[in-house]
PDB file of C-alpha atoms in Angstrom:
ATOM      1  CA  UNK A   1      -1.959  23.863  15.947  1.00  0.00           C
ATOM      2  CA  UNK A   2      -3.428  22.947  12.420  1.00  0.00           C
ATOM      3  CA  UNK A   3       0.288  21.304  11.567  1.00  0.00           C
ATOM      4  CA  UNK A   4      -0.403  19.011  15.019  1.00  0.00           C
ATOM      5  CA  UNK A   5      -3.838  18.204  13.688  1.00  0.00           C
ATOM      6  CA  UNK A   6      -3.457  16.977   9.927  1.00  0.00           C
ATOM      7  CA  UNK A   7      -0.004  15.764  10.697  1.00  0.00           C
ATOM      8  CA  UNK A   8      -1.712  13.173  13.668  1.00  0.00           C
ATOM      9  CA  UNK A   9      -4.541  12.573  11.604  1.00  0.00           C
ATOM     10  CA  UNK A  10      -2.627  11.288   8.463  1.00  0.00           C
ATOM     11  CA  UNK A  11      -0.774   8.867  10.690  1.00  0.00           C
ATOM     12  CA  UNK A  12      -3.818   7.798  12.083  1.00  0.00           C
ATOM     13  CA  UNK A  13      -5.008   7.544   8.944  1.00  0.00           C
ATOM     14  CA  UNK A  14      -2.331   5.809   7.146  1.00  0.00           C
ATOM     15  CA  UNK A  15      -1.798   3.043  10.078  1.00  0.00           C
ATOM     16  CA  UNK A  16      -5.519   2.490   9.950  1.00  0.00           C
ATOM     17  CA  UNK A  17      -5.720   2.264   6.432  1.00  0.00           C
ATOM     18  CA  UNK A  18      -3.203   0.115   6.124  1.00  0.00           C
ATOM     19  CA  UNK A  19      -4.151  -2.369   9.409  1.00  0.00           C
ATOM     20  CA  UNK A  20      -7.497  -2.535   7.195  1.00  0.00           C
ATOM     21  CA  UNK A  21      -6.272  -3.541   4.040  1.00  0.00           C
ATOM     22  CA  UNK A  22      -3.897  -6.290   5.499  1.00  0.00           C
ATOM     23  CA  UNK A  23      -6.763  -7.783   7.386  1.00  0.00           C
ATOM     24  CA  UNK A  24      -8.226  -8.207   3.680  1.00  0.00           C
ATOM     25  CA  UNK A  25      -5.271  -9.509   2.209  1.00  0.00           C
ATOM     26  CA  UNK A  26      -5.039 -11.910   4.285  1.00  0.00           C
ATOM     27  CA  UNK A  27      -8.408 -12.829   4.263  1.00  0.00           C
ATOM     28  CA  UNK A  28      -8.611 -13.450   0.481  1.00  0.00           C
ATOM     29  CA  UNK A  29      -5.074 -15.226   0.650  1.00  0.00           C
ATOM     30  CA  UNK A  30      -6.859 -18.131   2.666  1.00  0.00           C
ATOM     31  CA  UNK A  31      -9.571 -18.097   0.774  1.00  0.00           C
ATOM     32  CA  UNK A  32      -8.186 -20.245  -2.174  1.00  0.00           C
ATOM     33  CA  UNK A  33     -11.664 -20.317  -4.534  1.00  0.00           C
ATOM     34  CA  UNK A  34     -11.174 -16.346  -4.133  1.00  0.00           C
ATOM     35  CA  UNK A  35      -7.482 -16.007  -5.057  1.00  0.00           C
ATOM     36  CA  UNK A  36      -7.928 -18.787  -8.198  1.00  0.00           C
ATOM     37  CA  UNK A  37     -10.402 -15.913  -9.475  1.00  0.00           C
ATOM     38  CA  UNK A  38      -8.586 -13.461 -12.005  1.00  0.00           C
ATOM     39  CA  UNK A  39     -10.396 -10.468 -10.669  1.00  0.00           C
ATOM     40  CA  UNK A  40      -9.352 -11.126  -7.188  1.00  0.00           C
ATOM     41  CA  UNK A  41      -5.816 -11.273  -8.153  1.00  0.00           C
ATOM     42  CA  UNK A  42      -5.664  -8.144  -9.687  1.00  0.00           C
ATOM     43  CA  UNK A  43      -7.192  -6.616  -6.265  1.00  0.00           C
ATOM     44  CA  UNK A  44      -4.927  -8.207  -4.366  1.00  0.00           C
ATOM     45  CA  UNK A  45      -1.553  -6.584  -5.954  1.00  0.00           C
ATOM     46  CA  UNK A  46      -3.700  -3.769  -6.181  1.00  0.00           C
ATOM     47  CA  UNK A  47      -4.088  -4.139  -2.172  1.00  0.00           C
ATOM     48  CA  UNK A  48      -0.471  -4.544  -1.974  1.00  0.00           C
ATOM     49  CA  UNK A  49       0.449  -1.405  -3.850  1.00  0.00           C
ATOM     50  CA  UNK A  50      -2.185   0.281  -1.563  1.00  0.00           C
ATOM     51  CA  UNK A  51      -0.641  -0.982   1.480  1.00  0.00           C
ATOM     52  CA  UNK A  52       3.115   0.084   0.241  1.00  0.00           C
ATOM     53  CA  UNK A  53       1.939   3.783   0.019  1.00  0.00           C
ATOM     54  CA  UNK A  54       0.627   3.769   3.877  1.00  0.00           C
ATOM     55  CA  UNK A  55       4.377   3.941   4.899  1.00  0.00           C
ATOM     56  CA  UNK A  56       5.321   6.968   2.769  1.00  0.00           C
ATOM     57  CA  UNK A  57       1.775   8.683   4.240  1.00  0.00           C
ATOM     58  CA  UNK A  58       3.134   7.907   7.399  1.00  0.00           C
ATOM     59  CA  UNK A  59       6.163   9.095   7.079  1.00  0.00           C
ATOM     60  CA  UNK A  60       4.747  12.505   5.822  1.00  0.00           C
ATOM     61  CA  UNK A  61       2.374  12.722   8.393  1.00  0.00           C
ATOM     62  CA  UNK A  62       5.824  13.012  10.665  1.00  0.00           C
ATOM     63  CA  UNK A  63       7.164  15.577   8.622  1.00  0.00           C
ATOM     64  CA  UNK A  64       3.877  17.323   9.145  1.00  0.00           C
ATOM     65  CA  UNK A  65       3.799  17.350  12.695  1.00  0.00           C
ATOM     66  CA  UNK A  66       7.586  18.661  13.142  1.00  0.00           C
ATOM     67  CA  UNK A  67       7.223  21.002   9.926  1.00  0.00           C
ATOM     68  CA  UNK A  68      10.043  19.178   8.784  1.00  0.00           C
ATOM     69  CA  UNK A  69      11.236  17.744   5.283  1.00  0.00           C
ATOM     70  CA  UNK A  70      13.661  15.746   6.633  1.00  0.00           C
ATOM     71  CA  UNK A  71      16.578  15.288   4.473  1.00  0.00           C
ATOM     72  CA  UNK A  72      15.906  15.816   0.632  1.00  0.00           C
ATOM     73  CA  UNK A  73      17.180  12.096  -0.088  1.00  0.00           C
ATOM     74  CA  UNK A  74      14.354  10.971   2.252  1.00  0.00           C
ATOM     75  CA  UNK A  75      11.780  13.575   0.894  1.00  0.00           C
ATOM     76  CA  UNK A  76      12.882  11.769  -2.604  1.00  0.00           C
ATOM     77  CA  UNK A  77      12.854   8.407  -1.330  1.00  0.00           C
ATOM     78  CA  UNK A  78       9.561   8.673   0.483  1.00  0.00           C
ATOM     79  CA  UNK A  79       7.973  10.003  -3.132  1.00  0.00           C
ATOM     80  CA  UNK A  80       9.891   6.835  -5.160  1.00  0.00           C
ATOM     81  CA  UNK A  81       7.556   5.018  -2.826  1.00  0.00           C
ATOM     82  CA  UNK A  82       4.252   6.226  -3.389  1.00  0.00           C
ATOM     83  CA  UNK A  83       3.852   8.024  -6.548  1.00  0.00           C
ATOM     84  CA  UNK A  84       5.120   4.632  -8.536  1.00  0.00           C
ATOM     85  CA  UNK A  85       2.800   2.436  -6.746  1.00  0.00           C
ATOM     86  CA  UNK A  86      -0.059   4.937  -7.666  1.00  0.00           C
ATOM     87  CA  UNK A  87       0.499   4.456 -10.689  1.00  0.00           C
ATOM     88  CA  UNK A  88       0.849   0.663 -10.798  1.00  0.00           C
ATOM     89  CA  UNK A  89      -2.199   1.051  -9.080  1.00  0.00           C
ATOM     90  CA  UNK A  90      -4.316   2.934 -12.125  1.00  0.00           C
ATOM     91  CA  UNK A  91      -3.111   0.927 -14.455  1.00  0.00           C
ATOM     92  CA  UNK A  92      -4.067  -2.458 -12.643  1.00  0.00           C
ATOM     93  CA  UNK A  93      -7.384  -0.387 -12.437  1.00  0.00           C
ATOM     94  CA  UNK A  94      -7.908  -0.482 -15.641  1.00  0.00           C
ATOM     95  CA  UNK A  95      -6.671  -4.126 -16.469  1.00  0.00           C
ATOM     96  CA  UNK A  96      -9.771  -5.208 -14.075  1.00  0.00           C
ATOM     97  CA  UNK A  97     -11.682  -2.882 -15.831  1.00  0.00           C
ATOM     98  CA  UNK A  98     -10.707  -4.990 -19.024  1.00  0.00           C
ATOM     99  CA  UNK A  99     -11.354  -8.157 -17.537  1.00  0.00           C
ATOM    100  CA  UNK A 100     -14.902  -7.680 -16.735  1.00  0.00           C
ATOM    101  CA  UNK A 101     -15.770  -6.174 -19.924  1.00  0.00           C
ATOM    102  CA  UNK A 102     -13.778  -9.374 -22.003  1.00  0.00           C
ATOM    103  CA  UNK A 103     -15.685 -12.012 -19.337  1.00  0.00           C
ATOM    104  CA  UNK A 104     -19.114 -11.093 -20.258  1.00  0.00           C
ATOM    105  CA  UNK A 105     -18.390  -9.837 -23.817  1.00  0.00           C
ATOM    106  CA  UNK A 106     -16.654 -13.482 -25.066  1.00  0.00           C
ATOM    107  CA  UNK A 107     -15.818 -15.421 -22.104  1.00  0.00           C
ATOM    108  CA  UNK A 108     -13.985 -17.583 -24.639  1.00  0.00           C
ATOM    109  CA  UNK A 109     -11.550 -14.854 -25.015  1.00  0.00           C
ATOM    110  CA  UNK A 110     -11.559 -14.255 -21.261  1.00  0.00           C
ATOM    111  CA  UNK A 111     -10.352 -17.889 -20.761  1.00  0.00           C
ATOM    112  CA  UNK A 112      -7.013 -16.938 -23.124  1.00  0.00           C
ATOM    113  CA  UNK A 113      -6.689 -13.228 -22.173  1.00  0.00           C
ATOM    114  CA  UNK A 114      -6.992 -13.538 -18.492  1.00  0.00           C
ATOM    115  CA  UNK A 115      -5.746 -17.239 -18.321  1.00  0.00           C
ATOM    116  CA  UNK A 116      -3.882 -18.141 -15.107  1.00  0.00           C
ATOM    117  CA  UNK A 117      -0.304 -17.142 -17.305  1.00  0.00           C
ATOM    118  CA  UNK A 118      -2.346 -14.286 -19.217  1.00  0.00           C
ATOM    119  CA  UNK A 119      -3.080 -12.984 -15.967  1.00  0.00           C
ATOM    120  CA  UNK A 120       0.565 -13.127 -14.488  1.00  0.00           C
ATOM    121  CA  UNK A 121       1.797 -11.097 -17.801  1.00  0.00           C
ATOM    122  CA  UNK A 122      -0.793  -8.484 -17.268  1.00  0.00           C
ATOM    123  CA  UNK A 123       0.514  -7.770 -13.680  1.00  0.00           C
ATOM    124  CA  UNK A 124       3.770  -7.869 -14.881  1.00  0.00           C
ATOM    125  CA  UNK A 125       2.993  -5.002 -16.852  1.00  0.00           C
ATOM    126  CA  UNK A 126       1.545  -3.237 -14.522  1.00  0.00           C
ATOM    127  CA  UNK A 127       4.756  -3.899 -12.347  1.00  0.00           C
ATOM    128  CA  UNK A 128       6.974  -2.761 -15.022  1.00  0.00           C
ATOM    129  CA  UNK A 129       4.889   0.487 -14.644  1.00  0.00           C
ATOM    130  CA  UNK A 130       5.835   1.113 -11.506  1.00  0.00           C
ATOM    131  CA  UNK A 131       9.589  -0.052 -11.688  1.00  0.00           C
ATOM    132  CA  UNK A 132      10.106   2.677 -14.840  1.00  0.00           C
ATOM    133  CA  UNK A 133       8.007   5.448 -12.370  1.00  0.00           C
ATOM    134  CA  UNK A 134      10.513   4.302  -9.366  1.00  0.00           C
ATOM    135  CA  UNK A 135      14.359   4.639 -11.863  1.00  0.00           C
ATOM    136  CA  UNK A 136      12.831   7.895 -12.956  1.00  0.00           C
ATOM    137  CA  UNK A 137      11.669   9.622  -9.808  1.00  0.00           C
ATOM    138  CA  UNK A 138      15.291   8.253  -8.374  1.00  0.00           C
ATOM    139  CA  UNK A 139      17.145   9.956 -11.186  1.00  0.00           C
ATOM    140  CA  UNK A 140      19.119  13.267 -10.562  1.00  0.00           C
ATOM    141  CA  UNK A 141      16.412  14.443 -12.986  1.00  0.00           C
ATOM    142  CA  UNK A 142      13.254  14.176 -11.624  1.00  0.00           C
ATOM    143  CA  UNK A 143      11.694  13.999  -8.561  1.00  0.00           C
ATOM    144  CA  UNK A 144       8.634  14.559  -6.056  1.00  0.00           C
ATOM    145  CA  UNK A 145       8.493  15.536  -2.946  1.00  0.00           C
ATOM    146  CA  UNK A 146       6.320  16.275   0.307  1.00  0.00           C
ATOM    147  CA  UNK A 147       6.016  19.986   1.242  1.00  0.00           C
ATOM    148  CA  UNK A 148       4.678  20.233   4.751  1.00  0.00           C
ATOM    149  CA  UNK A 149       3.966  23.761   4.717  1.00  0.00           C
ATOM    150  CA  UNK A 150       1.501  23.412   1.966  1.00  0.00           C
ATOM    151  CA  UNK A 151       0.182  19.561   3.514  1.00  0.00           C
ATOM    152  CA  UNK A 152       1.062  17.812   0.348  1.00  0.00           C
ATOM    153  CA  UNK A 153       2.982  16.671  -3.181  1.00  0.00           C
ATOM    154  CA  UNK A 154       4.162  18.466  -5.788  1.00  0.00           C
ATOM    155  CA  UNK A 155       7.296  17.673  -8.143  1.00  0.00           C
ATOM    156  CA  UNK A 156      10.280  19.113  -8.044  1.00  0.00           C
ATOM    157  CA  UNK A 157      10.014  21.582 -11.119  1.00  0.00           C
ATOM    158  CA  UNK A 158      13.564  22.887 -11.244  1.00  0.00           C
ATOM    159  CA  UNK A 159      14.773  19.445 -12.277  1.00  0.00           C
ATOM    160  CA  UNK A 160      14.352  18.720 -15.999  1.00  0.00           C
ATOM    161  CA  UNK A 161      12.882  15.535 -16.351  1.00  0.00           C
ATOM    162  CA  UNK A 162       9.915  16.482 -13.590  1.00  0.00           C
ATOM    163  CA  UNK A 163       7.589  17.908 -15.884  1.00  0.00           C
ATOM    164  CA  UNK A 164       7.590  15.255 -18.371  1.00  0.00           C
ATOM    165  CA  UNK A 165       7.322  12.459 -15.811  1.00  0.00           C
ATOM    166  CA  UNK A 166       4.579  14.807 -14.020  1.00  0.00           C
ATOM    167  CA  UNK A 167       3.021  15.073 -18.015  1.00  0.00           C
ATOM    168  CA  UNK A 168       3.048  10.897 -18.516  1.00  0.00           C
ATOM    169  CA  UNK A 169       1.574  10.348 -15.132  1.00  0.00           C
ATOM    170  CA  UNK A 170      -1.676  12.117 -16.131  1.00  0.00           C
ATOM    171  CA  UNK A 171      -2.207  10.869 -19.270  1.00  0.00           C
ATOM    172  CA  UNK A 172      -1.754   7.573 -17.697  1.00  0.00           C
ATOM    173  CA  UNK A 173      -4.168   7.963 -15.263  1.00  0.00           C
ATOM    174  CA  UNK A 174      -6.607  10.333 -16.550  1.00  0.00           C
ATOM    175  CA  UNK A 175      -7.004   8.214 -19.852  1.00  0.00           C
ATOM    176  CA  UNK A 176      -7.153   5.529 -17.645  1.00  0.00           C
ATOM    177  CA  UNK A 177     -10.161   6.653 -16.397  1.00  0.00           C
ATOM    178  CA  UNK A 178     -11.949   7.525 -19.743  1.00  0.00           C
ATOM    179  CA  UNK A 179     -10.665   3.889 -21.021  1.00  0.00           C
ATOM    180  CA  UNK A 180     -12.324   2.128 -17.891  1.00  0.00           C
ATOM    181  CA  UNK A 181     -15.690   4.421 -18.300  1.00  0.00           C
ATOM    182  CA  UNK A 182     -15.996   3.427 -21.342  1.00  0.00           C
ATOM    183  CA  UNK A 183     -15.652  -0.192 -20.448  1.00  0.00           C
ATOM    184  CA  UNK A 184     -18.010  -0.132 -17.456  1.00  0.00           C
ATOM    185  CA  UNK A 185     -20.649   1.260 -19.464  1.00  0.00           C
ATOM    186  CA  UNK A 186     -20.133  -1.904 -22.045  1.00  0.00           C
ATOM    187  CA  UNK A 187     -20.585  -3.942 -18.520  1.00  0.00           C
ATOM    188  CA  UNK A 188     -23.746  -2.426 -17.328  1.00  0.00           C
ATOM    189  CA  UNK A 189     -25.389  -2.554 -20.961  1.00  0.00           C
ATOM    190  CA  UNK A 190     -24.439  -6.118 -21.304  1.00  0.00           C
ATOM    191  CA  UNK A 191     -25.600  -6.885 -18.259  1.00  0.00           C
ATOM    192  CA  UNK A 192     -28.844  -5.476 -18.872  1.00  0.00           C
ATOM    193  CA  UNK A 193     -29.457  -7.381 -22.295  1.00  0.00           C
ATOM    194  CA  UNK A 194     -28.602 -10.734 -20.735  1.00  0.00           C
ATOM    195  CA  UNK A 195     -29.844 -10.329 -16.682  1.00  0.00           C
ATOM    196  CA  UNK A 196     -31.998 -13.195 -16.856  1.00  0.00           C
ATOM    197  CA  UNK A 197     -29.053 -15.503 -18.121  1.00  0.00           C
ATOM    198  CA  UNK A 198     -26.876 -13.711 -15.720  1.00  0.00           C
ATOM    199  CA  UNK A 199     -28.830 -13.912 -13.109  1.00  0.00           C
ATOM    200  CA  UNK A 200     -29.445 -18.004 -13.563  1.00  0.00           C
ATOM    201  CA  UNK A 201     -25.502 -18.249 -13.169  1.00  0.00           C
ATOM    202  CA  UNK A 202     -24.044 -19.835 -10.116  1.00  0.00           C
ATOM    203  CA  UNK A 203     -21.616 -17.514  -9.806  1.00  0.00           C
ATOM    204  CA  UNK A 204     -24.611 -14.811  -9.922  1.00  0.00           C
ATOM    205  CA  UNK A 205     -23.787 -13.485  -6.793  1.00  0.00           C
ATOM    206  CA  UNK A 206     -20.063 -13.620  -6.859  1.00  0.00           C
ATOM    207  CA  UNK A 207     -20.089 -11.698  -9.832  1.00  0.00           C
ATOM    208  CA  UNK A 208     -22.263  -8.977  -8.205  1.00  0.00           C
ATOM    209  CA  UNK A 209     -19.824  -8.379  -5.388  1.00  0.00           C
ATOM    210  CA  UNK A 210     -17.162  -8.587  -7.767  1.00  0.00           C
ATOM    211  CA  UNK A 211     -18.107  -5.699  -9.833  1.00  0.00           C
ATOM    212  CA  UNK A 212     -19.504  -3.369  -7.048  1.00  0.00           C
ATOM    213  CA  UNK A 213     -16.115  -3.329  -5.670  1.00  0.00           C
ATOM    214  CA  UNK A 214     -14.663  -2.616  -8.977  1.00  0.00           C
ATOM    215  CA  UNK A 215     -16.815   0.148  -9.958  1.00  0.00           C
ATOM    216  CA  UNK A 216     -16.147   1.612  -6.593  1.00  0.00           C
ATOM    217  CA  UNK A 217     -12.466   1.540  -7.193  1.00  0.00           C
ATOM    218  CA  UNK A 218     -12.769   2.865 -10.801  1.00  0.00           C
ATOM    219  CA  UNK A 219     -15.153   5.412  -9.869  1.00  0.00           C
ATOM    220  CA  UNK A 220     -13.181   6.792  -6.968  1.00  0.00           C
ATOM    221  CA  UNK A 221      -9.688   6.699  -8.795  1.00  0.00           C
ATOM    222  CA  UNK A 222     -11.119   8.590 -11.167  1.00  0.00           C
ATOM    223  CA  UNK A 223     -12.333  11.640  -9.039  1.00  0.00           C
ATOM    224  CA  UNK A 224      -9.084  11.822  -7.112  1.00  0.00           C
ATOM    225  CA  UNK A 225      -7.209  11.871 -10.717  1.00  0.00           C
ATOM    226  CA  UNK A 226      -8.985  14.036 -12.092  1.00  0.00           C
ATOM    227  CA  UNK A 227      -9.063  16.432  -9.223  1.00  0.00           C
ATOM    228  CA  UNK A 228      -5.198  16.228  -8.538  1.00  0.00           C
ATOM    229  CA  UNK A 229      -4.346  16.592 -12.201  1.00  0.00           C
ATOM    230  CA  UNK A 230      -6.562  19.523 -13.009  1.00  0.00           C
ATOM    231  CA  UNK A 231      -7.669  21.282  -9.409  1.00  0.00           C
ATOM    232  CA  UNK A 232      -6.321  24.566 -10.125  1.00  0.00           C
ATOM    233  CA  UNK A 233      -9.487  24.456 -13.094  1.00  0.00           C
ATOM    234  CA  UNK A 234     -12.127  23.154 -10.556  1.00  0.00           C
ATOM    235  CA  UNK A 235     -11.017  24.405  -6.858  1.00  0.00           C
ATOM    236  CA  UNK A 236      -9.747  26.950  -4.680  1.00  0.00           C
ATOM    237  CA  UNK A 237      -5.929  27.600  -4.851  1.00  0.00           C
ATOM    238  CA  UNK A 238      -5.327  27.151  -1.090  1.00  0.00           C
ATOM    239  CA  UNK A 239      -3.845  25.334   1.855  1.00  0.00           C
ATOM    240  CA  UNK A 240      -6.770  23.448   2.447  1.00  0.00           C
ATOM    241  CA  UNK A 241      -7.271  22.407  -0.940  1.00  0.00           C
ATOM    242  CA  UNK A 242      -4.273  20.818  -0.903  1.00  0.00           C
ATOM    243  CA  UNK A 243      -4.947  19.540   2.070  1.00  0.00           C
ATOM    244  CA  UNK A 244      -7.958  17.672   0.371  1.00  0.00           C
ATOM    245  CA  UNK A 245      -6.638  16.205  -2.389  1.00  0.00           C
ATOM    246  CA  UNK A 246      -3.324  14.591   0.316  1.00  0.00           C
ATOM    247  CA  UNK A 247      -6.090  12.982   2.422  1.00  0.00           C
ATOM    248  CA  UNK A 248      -8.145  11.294  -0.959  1.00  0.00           C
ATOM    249  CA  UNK A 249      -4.971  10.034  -1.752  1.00  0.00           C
ATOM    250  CA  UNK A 250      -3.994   8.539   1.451  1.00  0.00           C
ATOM    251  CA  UNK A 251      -7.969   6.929   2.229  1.00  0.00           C
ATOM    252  CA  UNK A 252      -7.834   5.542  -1.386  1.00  0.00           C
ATOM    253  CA  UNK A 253      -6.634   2.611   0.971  1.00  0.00           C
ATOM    254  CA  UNK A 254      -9.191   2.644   2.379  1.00  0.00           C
ATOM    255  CA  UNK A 255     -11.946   2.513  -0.097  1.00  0.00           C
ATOM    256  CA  UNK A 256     -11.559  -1.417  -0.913  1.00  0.00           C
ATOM    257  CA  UNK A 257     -11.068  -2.829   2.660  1.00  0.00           C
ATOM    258  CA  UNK A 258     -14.511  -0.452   3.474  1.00  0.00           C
ATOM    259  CA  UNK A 259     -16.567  -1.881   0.214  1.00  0.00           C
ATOM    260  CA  UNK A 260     -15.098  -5.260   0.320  1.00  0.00           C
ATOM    261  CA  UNK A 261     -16.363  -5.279   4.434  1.00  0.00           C
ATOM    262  CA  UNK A 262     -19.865  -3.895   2.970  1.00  0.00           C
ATOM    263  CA  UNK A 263     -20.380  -6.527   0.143  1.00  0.00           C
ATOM    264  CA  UNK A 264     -18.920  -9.673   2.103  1.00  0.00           C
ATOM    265  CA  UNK A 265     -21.054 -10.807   4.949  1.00  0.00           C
ATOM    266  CA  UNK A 266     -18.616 -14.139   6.001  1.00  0.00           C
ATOM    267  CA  UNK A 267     -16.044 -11.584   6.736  1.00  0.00           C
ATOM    268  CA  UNK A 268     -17.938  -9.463   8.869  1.00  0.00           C
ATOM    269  CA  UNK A 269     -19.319 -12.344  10.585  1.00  0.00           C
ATOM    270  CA  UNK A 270     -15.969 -13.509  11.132  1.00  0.00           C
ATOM    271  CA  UNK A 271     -14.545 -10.355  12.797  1.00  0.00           C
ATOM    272  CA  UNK A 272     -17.807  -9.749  15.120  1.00  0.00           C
ATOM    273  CA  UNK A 273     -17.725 -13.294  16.118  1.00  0.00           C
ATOM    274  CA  UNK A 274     -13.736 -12.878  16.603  1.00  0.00           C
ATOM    275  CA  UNK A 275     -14.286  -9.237  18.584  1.00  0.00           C
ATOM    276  CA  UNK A 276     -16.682 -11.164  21.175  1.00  0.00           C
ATOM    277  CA  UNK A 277     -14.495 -13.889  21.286  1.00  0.00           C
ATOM    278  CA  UNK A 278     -11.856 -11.538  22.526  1.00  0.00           C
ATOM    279  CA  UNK A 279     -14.190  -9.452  24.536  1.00  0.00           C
ATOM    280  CA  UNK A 280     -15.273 -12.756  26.346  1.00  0.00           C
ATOM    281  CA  UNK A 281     -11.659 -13.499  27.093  1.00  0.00           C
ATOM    282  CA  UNK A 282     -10.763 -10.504  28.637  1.00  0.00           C
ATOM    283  CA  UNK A 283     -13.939 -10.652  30.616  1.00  0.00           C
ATOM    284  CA  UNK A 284     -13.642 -13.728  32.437  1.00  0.00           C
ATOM    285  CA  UNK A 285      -9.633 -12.893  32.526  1.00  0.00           C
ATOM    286  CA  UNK A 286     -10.848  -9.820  34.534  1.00  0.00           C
ATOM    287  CA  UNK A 287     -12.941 -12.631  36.851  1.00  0.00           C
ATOM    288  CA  UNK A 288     -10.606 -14.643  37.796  1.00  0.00           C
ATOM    289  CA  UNK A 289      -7.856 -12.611  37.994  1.00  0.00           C
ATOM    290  CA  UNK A 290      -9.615  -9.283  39.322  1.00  0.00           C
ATOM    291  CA  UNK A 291      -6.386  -7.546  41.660  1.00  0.00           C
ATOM    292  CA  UNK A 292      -4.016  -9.039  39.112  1.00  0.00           C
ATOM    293  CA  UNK A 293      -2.770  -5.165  38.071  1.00  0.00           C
ATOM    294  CA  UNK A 294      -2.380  -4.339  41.953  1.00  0.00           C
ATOM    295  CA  UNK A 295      -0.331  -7.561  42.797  1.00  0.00           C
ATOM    296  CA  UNK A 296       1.919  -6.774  39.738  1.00  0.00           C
ATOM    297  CA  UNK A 297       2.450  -2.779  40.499  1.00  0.00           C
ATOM    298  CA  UNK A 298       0.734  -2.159  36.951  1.00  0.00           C
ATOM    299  CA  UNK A 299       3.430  -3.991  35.281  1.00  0.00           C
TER     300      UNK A 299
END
């Protein structure tokens, strides 16, 4: 019964995380002051690598449900998806972290650091991340995999190159973490020196939102790191633990649409105004055609 339950809910999960996001993305893709902005671009690949991992969730979630892991090629193939665009995701983390410490630090700097090609390079790197993560966890040496019995990831020990790969992960993403603390604290301390200067800016508000979602994304990424890196120092050593740690991972894609549909009243203003729209449709639909399901046998 509890394989029916967490396997449903993480494809519930996944799909609606992933629906969610993709409503975003497309939202700051039409909005062309948003995507000029540096920041934004780095959440939007960061969106994208969010999205990506939904599928592999999903996927899972299957497995799950039938207590099945599939064939081992798709167990591998299904953790070449998501572990390397976790990790393209921390480091993109902290590249955003970077950018809004260099922007109020020396925005002269910012404008050749983060400059429209600057900014290309830096997801490039991040990209390059993920493409070394994706040869390596293909290998014949290294690998990780799903284990529905125990509802989540773990890699694949009795290969050679797994505990290395496992070993580089977490010190990318764990001192990650430290590297953007350390940063975000520069932010709020600058920020308090100069908030009457800030706070005349245009872009005042803008900024704001910026940097509450960024914090939330930092500050999030770095509990689930630290947590799946090191829970067998902080938390029980059970099914349920595990459990835990699988369903951070898969609603860390859902942490930005959530904040970003918090901070930025135009978009939900746009989707109440487009859920009565479509609730006024249906209703006078309903009017004028009211024995339309009856004349059509429910076809």
């Amino acid at each position: 019964q509890s394989d029916i339950i967490v396997g449903v809910a993480m494809i519930i999960l996944s799909v609606v995380c992933a629906i969610a996001y993709s409503i975003i993305l497309v939202a700051i893709w039409r909005d062309k002051e948003l995507i000029r902005m540096t920041s934004y671009k780095f959440m939007f690949v960061l969106g994208w690598c969010d999205v990506i991992q939904c599928f592999p969730h999903t996927v899972t979630g299957v497995f799950t449900l039938y207590q099945s892991t599939g064939a081992y090629w798709l167990a591998k193939l299904m953790g070449v998806m998501a572990t390397p665009f976790y990790v393209g995701y921390a480091v993109l983390t902290v590249m955003l972290s970077v950018n809004r410490f260099v922007l109020l630090a020396s925005p002269h700097w910012d404008k050749i650091l983060f400059s429209p090609k600057a900014t290309m390079i830096w997801i490039g790197v991040a990209c390059g991340f993920m493409v070394f993560y994706m040869i390596a966890l293909a290998s014949p040496w290294a690998s990780i995999i799903y284990h529905p019995d125990m509802y989540s990831w773990d890699y694949d020990y009795s290969l050679p190159g797994s505990f290395y790969v496992q070993k580089m992960e977490m010190v990318i993403e764990v001192g990650g973490i430290f590297l953007s603390g350390f940063l975000y604290i520069g932010v709020v301390i600058m920020l308090m020196r100069t908030r009457k200067r800030f706070a005349a800016s245009r872009n005042y508000t803008t900024e704001v939102k910026i940097l509450i979602q960024a914090l939330t994304i930092t500050v999030y990424c770095s509990i689930l790191n630290i947590l799946w890196h090191n829970y067998q120092y902080i938390l029980p050593l059970d099914l349920w633990t595990y459990m835990a740690l699988n369903f951070m991972w898969i609603f860390n894609s859902g942490v930005y649409p959530l904040i970003y549909f918090i901070v930025n009243s135009a978009l939900r203003g746009k989707i109440v105004r487009a859920t009565r729209e479509t609730k006024t449709m249906f209703t006078a639909h309903s009017r004028v055609f009211p024995n339309e399901h009856s004349k059509t046998n429910g076809t």
